[in-house]
Short mmCIF file of C-alpha atoms (C1' of nucleotides) in Angstrom, two decimals:
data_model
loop_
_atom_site.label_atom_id
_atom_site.label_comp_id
_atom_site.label_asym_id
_atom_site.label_seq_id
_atom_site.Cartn_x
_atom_site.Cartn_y
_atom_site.Cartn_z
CA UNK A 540 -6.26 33.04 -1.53
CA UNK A 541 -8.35 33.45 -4.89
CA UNK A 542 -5.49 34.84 -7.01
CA UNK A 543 -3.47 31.52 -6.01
CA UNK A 544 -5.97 29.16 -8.13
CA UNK A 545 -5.63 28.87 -11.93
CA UNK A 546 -7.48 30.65 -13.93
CA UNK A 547 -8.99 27.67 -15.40
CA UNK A 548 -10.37 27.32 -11.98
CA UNK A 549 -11.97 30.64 -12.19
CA UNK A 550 -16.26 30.14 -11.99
CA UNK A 551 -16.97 33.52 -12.34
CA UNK A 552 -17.30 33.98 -15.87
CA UNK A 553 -19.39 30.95 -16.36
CA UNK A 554 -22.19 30.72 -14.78
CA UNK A 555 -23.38 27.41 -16.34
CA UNK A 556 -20.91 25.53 -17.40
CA UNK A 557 -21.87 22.40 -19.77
CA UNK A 558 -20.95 19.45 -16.88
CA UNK A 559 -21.46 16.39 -19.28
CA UNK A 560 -22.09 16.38 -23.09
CA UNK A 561 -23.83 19.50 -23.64
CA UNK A 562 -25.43 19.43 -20.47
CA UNK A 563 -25.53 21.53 -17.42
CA UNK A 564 -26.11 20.70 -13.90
CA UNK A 565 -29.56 22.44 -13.67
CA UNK A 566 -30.75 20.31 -16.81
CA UNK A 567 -29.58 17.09 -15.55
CA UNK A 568 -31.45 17.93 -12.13
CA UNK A 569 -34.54 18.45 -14.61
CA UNK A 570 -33.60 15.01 -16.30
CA UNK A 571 -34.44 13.43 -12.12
CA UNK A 572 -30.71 12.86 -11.89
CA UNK A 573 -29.70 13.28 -8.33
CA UNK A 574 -26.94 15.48 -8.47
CA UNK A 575 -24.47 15.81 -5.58
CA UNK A 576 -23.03 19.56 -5.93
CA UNK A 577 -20.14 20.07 -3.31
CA UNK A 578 -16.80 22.40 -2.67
CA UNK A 579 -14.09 20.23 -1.84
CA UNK A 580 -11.15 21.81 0.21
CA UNK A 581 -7.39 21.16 -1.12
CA UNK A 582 -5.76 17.96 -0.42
CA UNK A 583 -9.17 15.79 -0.03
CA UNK A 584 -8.93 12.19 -1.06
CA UNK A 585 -11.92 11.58 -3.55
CA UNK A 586 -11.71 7.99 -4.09
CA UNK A 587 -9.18 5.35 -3.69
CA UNK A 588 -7.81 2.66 -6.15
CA UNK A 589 -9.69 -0.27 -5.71
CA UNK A 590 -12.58 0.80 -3.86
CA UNK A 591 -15.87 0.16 -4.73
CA UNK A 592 -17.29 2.50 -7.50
CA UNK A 593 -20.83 3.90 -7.78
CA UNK A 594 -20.67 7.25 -9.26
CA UNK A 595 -18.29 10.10 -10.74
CA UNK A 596 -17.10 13.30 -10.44
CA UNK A 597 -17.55 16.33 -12.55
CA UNK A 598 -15.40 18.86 -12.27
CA UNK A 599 -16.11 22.28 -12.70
CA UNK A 600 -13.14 23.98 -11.02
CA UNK A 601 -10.58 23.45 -9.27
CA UNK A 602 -7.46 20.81 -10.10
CA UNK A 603 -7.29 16.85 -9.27
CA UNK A 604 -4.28 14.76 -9.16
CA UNK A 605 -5.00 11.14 -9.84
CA UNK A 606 -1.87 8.74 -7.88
CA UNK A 607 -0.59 5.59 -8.01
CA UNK A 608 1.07 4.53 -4.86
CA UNK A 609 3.50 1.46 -6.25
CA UNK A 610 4.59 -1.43 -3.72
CA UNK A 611 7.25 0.42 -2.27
CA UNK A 612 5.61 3.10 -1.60
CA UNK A 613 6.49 5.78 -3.82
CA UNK A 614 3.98 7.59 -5.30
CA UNK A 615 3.36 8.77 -8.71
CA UNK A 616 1.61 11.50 -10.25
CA UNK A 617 -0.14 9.88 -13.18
CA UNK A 618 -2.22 12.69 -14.39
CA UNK A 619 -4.15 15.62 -13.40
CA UNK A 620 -7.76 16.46 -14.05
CA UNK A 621 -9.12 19.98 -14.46
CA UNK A 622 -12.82 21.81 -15.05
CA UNK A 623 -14.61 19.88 -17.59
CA UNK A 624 -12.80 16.40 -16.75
CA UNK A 625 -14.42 13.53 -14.80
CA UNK A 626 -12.66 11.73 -11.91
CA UNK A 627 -12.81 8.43 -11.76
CA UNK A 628 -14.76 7.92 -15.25
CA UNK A 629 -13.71 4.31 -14.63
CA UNK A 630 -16.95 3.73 -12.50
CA UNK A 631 -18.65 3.70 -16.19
CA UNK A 632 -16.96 0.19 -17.33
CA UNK A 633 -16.28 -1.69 -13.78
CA UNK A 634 -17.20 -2.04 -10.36
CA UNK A 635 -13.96 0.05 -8.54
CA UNK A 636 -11.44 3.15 -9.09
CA UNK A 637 -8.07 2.38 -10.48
CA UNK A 638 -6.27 5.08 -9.14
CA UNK A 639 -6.42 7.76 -5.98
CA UNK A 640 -7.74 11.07 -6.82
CA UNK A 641 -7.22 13.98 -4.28
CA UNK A 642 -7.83 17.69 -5.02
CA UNK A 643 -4.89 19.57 -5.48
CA UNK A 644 -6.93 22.84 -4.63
CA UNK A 645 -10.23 23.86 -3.82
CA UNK A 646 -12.30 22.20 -6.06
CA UNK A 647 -16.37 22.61 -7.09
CA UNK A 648 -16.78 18.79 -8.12
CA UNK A 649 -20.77 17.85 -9.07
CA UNK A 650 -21.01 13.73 -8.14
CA UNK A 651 -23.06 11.42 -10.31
CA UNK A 652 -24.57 8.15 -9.73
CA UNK A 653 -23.35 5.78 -12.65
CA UNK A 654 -26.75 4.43 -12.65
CA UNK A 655 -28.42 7.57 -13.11
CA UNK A 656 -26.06 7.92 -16.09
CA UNK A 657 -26.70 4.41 -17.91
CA UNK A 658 -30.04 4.91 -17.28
CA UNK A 659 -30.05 8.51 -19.05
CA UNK A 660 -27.73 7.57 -22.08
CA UNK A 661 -30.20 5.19 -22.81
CA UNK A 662 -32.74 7.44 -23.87
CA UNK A 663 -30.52 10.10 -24.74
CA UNK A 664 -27.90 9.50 -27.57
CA UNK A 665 -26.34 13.13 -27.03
CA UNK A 666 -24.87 11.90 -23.45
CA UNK A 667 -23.50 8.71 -25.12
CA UNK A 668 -21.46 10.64 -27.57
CA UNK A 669 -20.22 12.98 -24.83
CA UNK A 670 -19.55 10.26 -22.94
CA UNK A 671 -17.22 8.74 -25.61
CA UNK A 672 -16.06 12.36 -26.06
CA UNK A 673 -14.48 11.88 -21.83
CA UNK A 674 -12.78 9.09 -22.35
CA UNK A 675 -10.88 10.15 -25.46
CA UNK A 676 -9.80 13.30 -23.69
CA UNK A 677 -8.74 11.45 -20.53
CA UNK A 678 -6.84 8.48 -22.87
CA UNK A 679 -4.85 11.53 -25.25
CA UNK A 680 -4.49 13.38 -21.55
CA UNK A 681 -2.56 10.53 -20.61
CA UNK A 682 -0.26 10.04 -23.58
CA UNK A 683 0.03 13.13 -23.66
CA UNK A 684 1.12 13.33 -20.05
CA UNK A 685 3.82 10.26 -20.92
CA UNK A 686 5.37 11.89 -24.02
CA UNK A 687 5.50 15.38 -22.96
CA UNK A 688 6.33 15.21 -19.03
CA UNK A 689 8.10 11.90 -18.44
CA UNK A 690 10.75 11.82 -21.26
CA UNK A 691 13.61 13.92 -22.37
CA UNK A 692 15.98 16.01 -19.58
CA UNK A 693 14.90 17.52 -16.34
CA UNK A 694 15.01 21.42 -17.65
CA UNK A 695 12.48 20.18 -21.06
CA UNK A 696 9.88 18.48 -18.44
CA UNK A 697 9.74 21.41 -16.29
CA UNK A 698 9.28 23.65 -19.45
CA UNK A 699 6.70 21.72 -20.81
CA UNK A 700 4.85 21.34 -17.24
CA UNK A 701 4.53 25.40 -16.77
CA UNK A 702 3.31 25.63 -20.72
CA UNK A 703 0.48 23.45 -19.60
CA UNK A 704 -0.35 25.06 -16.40
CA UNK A 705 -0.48 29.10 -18.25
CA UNK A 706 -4.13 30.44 -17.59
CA UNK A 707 -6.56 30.16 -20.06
CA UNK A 708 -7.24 33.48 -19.52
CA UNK A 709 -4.26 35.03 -19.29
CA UNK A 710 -1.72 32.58 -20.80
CA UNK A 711 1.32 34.36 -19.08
CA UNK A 712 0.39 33.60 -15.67
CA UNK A 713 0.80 30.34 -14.71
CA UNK A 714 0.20 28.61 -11.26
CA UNK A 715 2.09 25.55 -10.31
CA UNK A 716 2.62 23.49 -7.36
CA UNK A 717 4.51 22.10 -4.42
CA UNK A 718 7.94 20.31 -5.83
CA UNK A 719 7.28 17.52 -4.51
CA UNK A 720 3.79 17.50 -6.55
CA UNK A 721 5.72 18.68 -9.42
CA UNK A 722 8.27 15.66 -9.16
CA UNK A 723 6.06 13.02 -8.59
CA UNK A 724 4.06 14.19 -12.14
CA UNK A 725 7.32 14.53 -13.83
CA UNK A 726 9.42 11.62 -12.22
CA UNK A 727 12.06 13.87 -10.73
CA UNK A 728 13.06 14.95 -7.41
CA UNK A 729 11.96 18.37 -5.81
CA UNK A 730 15.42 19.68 -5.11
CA UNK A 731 15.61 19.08 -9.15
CA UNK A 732 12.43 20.61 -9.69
CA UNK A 733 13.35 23.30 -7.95
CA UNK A 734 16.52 24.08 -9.75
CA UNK A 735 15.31 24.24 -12.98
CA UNK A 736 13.00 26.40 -11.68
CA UNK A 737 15.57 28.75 -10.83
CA UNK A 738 17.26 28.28 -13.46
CA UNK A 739 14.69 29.43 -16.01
CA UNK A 740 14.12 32.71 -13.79
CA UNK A 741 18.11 33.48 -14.12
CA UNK A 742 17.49 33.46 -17.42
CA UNK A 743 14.84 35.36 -17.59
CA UNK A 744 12.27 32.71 -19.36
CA UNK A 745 10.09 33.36 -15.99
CA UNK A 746 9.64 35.74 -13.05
CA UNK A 747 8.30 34.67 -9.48
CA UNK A 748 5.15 37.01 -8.78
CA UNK A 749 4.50 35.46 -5.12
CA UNK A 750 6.85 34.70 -2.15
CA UNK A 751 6.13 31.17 -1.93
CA UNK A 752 6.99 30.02 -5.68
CA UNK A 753 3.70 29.24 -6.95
CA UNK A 754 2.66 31.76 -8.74
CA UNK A 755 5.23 32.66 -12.27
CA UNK A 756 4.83 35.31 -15.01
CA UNK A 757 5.91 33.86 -18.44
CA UNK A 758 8.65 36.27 -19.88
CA UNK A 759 9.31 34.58 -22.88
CA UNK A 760 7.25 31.87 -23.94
CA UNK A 761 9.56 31.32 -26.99
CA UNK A 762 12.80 30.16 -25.42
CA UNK A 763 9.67 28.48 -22.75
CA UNK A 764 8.81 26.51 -26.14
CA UNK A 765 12.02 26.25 -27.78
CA UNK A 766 13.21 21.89 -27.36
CA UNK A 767 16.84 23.00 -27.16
CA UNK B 645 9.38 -17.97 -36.73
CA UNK B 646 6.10 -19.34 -34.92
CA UNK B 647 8.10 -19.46 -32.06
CA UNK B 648 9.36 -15.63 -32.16
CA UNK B 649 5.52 -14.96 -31.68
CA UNK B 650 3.89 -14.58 -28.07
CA UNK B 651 1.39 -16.66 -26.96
CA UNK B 652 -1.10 -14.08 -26.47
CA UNK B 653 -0.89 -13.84 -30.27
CA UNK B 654 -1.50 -17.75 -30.42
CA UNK B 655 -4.69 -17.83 -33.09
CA UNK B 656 -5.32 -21.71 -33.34
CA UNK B 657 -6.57 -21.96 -30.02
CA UNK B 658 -9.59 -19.40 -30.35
CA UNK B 659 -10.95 -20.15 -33.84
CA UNK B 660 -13.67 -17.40 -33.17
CA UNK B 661 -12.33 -14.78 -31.43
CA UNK B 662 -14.64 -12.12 -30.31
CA UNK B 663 -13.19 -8.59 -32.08
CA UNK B 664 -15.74 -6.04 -30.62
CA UNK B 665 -18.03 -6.46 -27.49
CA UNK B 666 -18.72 -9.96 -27.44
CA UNK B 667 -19.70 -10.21 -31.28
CA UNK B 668 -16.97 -12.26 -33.54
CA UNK B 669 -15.81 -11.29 -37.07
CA UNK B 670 -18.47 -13.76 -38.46
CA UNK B 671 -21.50 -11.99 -36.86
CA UNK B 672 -20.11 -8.24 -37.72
CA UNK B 673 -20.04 -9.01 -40.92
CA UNK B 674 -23.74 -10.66 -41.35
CA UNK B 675 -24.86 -7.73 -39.34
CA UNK B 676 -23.47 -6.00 -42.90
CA UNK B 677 -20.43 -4.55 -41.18
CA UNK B 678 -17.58 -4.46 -44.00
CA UNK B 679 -14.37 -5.71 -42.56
CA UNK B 680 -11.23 -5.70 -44.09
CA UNK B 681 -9.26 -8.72 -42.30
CA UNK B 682 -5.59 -8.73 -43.43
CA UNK B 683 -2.42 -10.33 -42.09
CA UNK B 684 -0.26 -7.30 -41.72
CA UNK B 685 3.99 -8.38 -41.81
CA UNK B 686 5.88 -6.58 -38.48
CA UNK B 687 7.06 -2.96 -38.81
CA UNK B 688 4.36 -1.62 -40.67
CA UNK B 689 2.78 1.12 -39.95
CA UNK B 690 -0.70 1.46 -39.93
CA UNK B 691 -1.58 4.94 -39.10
CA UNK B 692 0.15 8.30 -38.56
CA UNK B 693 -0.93 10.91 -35.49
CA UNK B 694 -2.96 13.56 -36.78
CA UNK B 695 -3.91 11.72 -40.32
CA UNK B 696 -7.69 11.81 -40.75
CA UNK B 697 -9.23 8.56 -38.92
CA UNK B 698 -12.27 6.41 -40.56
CA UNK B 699 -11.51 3.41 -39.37
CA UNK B 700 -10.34 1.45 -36.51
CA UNK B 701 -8.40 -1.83 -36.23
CA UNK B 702 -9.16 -4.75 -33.98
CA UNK B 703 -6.19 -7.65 -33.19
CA UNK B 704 -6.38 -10.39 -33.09
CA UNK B 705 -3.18 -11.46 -32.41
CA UNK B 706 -0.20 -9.78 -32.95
CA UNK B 707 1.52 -7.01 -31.72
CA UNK B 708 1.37 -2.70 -32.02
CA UNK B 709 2.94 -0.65 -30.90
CA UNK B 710 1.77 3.13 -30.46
CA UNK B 711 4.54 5.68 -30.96
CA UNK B 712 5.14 9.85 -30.20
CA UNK B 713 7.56 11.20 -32.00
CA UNK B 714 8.44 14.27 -30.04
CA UNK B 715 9.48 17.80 -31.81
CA UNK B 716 13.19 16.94 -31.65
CA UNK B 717 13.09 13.44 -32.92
CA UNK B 718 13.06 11.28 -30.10
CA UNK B 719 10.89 8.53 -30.43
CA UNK B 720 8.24 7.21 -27.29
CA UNK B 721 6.75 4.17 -27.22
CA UNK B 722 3.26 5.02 -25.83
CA UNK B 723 2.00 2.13 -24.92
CA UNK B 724 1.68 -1.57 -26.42
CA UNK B 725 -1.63 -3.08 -28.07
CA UNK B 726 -2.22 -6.90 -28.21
CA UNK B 727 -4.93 -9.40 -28.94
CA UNK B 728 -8.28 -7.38 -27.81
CA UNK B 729 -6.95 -3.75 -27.85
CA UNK B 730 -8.52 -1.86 -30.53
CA UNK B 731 -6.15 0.40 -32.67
CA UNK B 732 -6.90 3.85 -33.37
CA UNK B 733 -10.44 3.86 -31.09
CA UNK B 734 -10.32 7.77 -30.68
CA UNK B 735 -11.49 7.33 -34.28
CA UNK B 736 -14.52 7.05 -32.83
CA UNK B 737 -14.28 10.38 -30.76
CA UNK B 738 -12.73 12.54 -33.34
CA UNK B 739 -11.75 12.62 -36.77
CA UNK B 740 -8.12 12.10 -36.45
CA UNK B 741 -5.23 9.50 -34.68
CA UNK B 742 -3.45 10.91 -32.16
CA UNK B 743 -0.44 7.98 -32.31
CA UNK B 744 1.60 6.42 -34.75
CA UNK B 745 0.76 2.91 -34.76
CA UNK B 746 3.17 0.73 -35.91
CA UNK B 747 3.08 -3.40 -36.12
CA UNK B 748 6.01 -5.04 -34.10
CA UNK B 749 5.13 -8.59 -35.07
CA UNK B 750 3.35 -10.17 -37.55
CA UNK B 751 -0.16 -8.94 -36.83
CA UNK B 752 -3.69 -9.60 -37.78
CA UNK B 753 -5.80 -7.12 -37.57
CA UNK B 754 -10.10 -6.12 -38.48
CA UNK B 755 -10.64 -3.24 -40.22
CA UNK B 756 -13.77 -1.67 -39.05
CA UNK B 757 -15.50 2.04 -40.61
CA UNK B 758 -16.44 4.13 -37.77
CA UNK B 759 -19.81 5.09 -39.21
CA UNK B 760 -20.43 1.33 -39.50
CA UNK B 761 -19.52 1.16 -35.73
CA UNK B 762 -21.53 4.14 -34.99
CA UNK B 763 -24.88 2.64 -36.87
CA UNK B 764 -24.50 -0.57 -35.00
CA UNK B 765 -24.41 1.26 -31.58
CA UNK B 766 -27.64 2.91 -31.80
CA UNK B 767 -29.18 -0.59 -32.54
CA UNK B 768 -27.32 -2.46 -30.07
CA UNK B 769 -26.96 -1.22 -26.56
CA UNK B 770 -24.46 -4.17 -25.99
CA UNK B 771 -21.89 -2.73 -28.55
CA UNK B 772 -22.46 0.65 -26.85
CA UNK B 773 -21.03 -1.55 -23.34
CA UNK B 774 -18.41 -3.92 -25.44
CA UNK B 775 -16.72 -0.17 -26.71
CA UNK B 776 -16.82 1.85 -23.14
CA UNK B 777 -14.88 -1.55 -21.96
CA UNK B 778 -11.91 -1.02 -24.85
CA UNK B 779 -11.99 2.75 -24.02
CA UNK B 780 -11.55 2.11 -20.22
CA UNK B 781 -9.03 -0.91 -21.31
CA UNK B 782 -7.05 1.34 -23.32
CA UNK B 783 -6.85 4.03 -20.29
CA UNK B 784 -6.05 1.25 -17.76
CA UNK B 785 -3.68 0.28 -19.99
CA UNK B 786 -2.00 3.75 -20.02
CA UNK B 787 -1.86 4.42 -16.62
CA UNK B 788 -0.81 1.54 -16.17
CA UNK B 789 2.39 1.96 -18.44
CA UNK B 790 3.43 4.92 -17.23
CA UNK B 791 3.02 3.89 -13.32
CA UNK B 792 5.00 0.20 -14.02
CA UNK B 793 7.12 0.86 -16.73
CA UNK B 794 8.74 4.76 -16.24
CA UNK B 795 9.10 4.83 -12.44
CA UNK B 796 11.67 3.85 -10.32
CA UNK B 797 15.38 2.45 -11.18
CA UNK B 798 16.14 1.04 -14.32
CA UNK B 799 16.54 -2.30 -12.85
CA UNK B 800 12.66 -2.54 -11.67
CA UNK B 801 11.59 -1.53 -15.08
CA UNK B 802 12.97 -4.52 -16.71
CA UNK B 803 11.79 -6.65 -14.19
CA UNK B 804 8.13 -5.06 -14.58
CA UNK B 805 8.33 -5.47 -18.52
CA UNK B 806 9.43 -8.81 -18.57
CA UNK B 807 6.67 -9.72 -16.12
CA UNK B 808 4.20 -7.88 -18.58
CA UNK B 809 5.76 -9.82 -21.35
CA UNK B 810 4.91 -13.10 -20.11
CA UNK B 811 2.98 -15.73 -22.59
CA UNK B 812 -0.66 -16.02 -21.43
CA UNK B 813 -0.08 -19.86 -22.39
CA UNK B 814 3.02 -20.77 -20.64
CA UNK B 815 3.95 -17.83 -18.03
CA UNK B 816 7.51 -19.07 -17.46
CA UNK B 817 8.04 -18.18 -21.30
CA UNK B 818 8.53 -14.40 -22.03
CA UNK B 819 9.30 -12.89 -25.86
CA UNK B 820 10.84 -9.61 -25.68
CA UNK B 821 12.05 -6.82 -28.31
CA UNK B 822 14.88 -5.31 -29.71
CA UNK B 823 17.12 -3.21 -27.03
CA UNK B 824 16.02 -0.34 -28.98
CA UNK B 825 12.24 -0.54 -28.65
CA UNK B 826 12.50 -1.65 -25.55
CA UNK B 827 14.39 1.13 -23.97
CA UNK B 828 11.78 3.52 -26.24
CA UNK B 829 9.11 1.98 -23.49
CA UNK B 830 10.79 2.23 -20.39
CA UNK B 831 12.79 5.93 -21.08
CA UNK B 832 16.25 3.76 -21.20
CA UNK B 833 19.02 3.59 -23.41
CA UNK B 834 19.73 0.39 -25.26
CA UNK B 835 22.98 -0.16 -23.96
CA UNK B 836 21.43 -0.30 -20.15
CA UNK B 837 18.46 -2.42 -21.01
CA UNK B 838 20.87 -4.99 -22.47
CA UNK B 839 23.36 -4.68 -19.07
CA UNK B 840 20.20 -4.82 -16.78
CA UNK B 841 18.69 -8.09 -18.84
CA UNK B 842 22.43 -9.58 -18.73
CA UNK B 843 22.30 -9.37 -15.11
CA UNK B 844 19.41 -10.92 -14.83
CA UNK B 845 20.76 -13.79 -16.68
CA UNK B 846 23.98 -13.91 -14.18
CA UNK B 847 21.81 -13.95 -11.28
CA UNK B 848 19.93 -16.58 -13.02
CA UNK B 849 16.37 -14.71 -12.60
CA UNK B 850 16.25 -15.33 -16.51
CA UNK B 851 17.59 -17.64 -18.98
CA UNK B 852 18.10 -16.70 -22.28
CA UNK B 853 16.40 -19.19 -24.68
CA UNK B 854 17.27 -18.10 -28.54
CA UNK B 855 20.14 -16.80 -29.74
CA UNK B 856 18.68 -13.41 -30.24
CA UNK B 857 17.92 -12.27 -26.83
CA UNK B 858 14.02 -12.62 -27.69
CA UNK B 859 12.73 -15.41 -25.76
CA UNK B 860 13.65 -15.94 -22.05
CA UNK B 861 12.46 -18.74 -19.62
CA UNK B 862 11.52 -17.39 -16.38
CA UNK B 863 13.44 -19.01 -13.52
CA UNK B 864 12.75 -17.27 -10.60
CA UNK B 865 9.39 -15.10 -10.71
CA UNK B 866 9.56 -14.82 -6.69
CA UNK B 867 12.43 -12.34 -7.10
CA UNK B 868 11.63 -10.73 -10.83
CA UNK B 869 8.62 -9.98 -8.90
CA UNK B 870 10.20 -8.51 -5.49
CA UNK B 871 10.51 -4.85 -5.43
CA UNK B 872 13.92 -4.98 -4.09
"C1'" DC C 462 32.68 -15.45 -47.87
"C1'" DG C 463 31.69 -10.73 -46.73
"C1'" DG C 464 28.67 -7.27 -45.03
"C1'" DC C 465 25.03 -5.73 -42.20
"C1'" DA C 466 22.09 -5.42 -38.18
"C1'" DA C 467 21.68 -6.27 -33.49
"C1'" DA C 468 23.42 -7.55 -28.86
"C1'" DT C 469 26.91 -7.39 -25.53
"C1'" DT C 470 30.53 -5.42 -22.86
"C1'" DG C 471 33.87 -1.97 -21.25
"C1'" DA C 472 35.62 2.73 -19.97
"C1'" DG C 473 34.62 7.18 -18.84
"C1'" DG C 474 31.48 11.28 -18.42
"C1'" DT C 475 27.34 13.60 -16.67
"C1'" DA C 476 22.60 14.61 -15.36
"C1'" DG C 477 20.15 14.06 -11.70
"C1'" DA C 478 19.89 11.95 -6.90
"C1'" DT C 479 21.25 12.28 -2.25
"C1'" DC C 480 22.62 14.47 1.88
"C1'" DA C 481 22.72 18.55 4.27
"C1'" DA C 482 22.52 23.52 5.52
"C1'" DT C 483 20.10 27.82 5.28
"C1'" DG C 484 16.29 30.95 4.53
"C1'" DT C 485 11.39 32.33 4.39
"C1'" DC C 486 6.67 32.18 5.38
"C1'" DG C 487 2.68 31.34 8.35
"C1'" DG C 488 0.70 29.85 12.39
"C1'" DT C 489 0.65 29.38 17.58
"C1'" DG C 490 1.06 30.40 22.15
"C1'" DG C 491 3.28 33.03 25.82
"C1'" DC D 998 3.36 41.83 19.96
"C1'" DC D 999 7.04 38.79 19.57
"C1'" DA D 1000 9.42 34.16 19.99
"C1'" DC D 1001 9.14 29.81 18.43
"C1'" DC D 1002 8.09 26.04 15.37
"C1'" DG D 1003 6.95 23.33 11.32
"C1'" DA D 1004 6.43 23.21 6.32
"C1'" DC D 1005 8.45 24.37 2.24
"C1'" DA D 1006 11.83 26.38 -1.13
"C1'" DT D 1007 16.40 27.16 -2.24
"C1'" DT D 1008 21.22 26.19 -2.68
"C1'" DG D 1009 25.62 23.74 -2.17
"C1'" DA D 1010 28.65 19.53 -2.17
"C1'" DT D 1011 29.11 15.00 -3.28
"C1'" DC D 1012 27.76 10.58 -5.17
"C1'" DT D 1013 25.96 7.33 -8.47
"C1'" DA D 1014 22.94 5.37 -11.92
"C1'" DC D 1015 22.56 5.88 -16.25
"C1'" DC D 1016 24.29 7.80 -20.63
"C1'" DT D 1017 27.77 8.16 -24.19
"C1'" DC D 1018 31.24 6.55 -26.97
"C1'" DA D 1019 33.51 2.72 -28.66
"C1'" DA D 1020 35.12 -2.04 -29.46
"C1'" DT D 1021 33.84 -6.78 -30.02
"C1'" DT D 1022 30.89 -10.52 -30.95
"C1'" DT D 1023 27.14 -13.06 -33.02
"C1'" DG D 1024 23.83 -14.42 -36.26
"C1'" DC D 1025 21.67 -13.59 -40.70
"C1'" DC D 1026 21.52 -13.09 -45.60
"C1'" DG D 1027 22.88 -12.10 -50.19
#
DNA sequence: CGGCAAATTGAGGTAGATCAATGTCGGTGG
DNA sequence: CCACCGACATTGATCTACCTCAATTTGCCG
């Protein structure tokens, strides 16, 4: 079960890892905000798009998709958010989520009233930058997202996707997810997915490590990088 | 040439316009903010990704577009900015632009220094509010693009963009781009936004107004909007 | 008038979708 | 323990929406 999260998911090797700004969780308990600290199983719905928004997620493992279920009912992967990211920053500048968020694995996610948080960057102008510091991240993570995974051929958005997902501690492992996931992030369909998948193993780019095609060793991240 | 211009970009209607927050250009500048106002002529660009950022721009009317230009050449229209949207506002959260921002339309736009932006702040907790709204705007807006405009069949994008494109003013009137730029946005070629806009026009959705293929009147909204 | 840039339209090719069959894993209950 | 079942990945065959290549048209401008 552990080896099949990302690294990035690993909490091990930080024991006190900086949740907003500069701060930890412990120190924003000392600051009298009331910190909800919880372990989310995989495939939990955290908030829904147009529900009512009072506070925020921090995550400090574990992955999130955020999804945008259109009128007819497909859905789309819009982005995912990892350890240091916060679900449904939104809550900071309106009254509601724009967009579903469900974990995508087990997830350690430390909720935050939005009112504690006004009423803290007030008095503290550190928060306020790190704050600002979020929303950049999330607003490049999406263009990002857009440039990189949703334009140019099937086998170049697949490449692209398992670059992103490598460890960060071990950069040739990487972990990736259902097809069907994998489509909706990358507008494709799973039997797609899934053939470019095998593809790149023919070729030796990649090598399955696990039986149920999750888990890949990178074999040569070059031709992995290359744009031909 | 008036006429080329949306509505949204209409700037005899709101002498005043507010730029940042809810402060206009008038009271930036007695707060001894130095703006550079300019009238900027379409297709210019007005910052590079990864050029050092000090400043960002505020429109007031006009149209930007943000661009990726990916490692092989192929160029991605990001997302659009219009009257409100602030150009370049991860100025504020690092020291660099992470688009290419390029004008499509005659544009008028407030140059604004960051560190000016970043003194104000600390004396106005309203400024602080007015700039989390453009950041959460600007992500909105992204999510948004990707969702609407580079899911589903070809057909349905058009329909979305054209929707999008509507004058603020007069929402049967719509102003759209050159085949090129527009397929840029969607992830289509040229040749298939044209043949998906023509059809439009046969099934008399659309009518074409000029005799550039810019401005259409909307004729039947009921089924531009269907998601059939 | 001539040349250029952009849109439209047609014909044909192809990447990816669709439909469908098979295989593998993991859980469940006899 | 083993048979069965459901979820998921893989693979093949075919189809089609969109791309590519190319010709034509239109308006603009020197």
């Amino acid at each position: 079960m552990r080896q099949l999260l990302p690294v990035s998911q690993d909490h091990t090797d930080r024991v006190q890892p900086r949740v907003l700004a500069q701060l930890t969780a412990s120190e924003l308990r000392q600051m009298q905000v009331p910190l909800d600290e919880r372990l989310w199983p995989s495939g939990r719905m955290l908030c829904i798009a147009g529900e009512r928004a009072s506070s925020v997620f921090a995550i400090t493992w574990g992955t999130v998709k955020l999804v945008r279920t259109s009128a007819d009912g497909r859905q789309r992967i819009v982005r995912l958010l990892q350890a240091g990211d916060v679900v449904g920053i939104e809550a900071l500048a309106c009254d509601h989520y724009d967009n579903d968020a469900i974990t995508m694995t087990e997830a350690n996610l430390l909720r935050i009233p939005v009112s504690a948080l006004h009423a803290l960057s007030a008095r503290l102008p550190d928060l306020q930058s790190g704050l600002m510091h979020k929303w950049h991240q999330a607003l490049k993570g999406a263009d990002d997202w857009l440039a990189e995974l949703n334009a140019g051929p099937a086998g170049a958005r697949v490449r692209h996707f398992i670059l992103r997902m490598r460890h960060t501690t071990d950069p040739s492992m990487v972990t990736l997810f259902s097809r069907e996931d994998m489509g909706a992030m990358m507008g494709l369909k799973l039997e797609t997915v899934s053939r470019e998948l095998s593809a790149l193993v023919r070729d030796g780019l990649i090598e399955r490590i696990d039986r149920l095609g999750r888990q890949y060793r990178i074999l040569d991240s070059a031709k992995l990088m290359a744009n031909a």
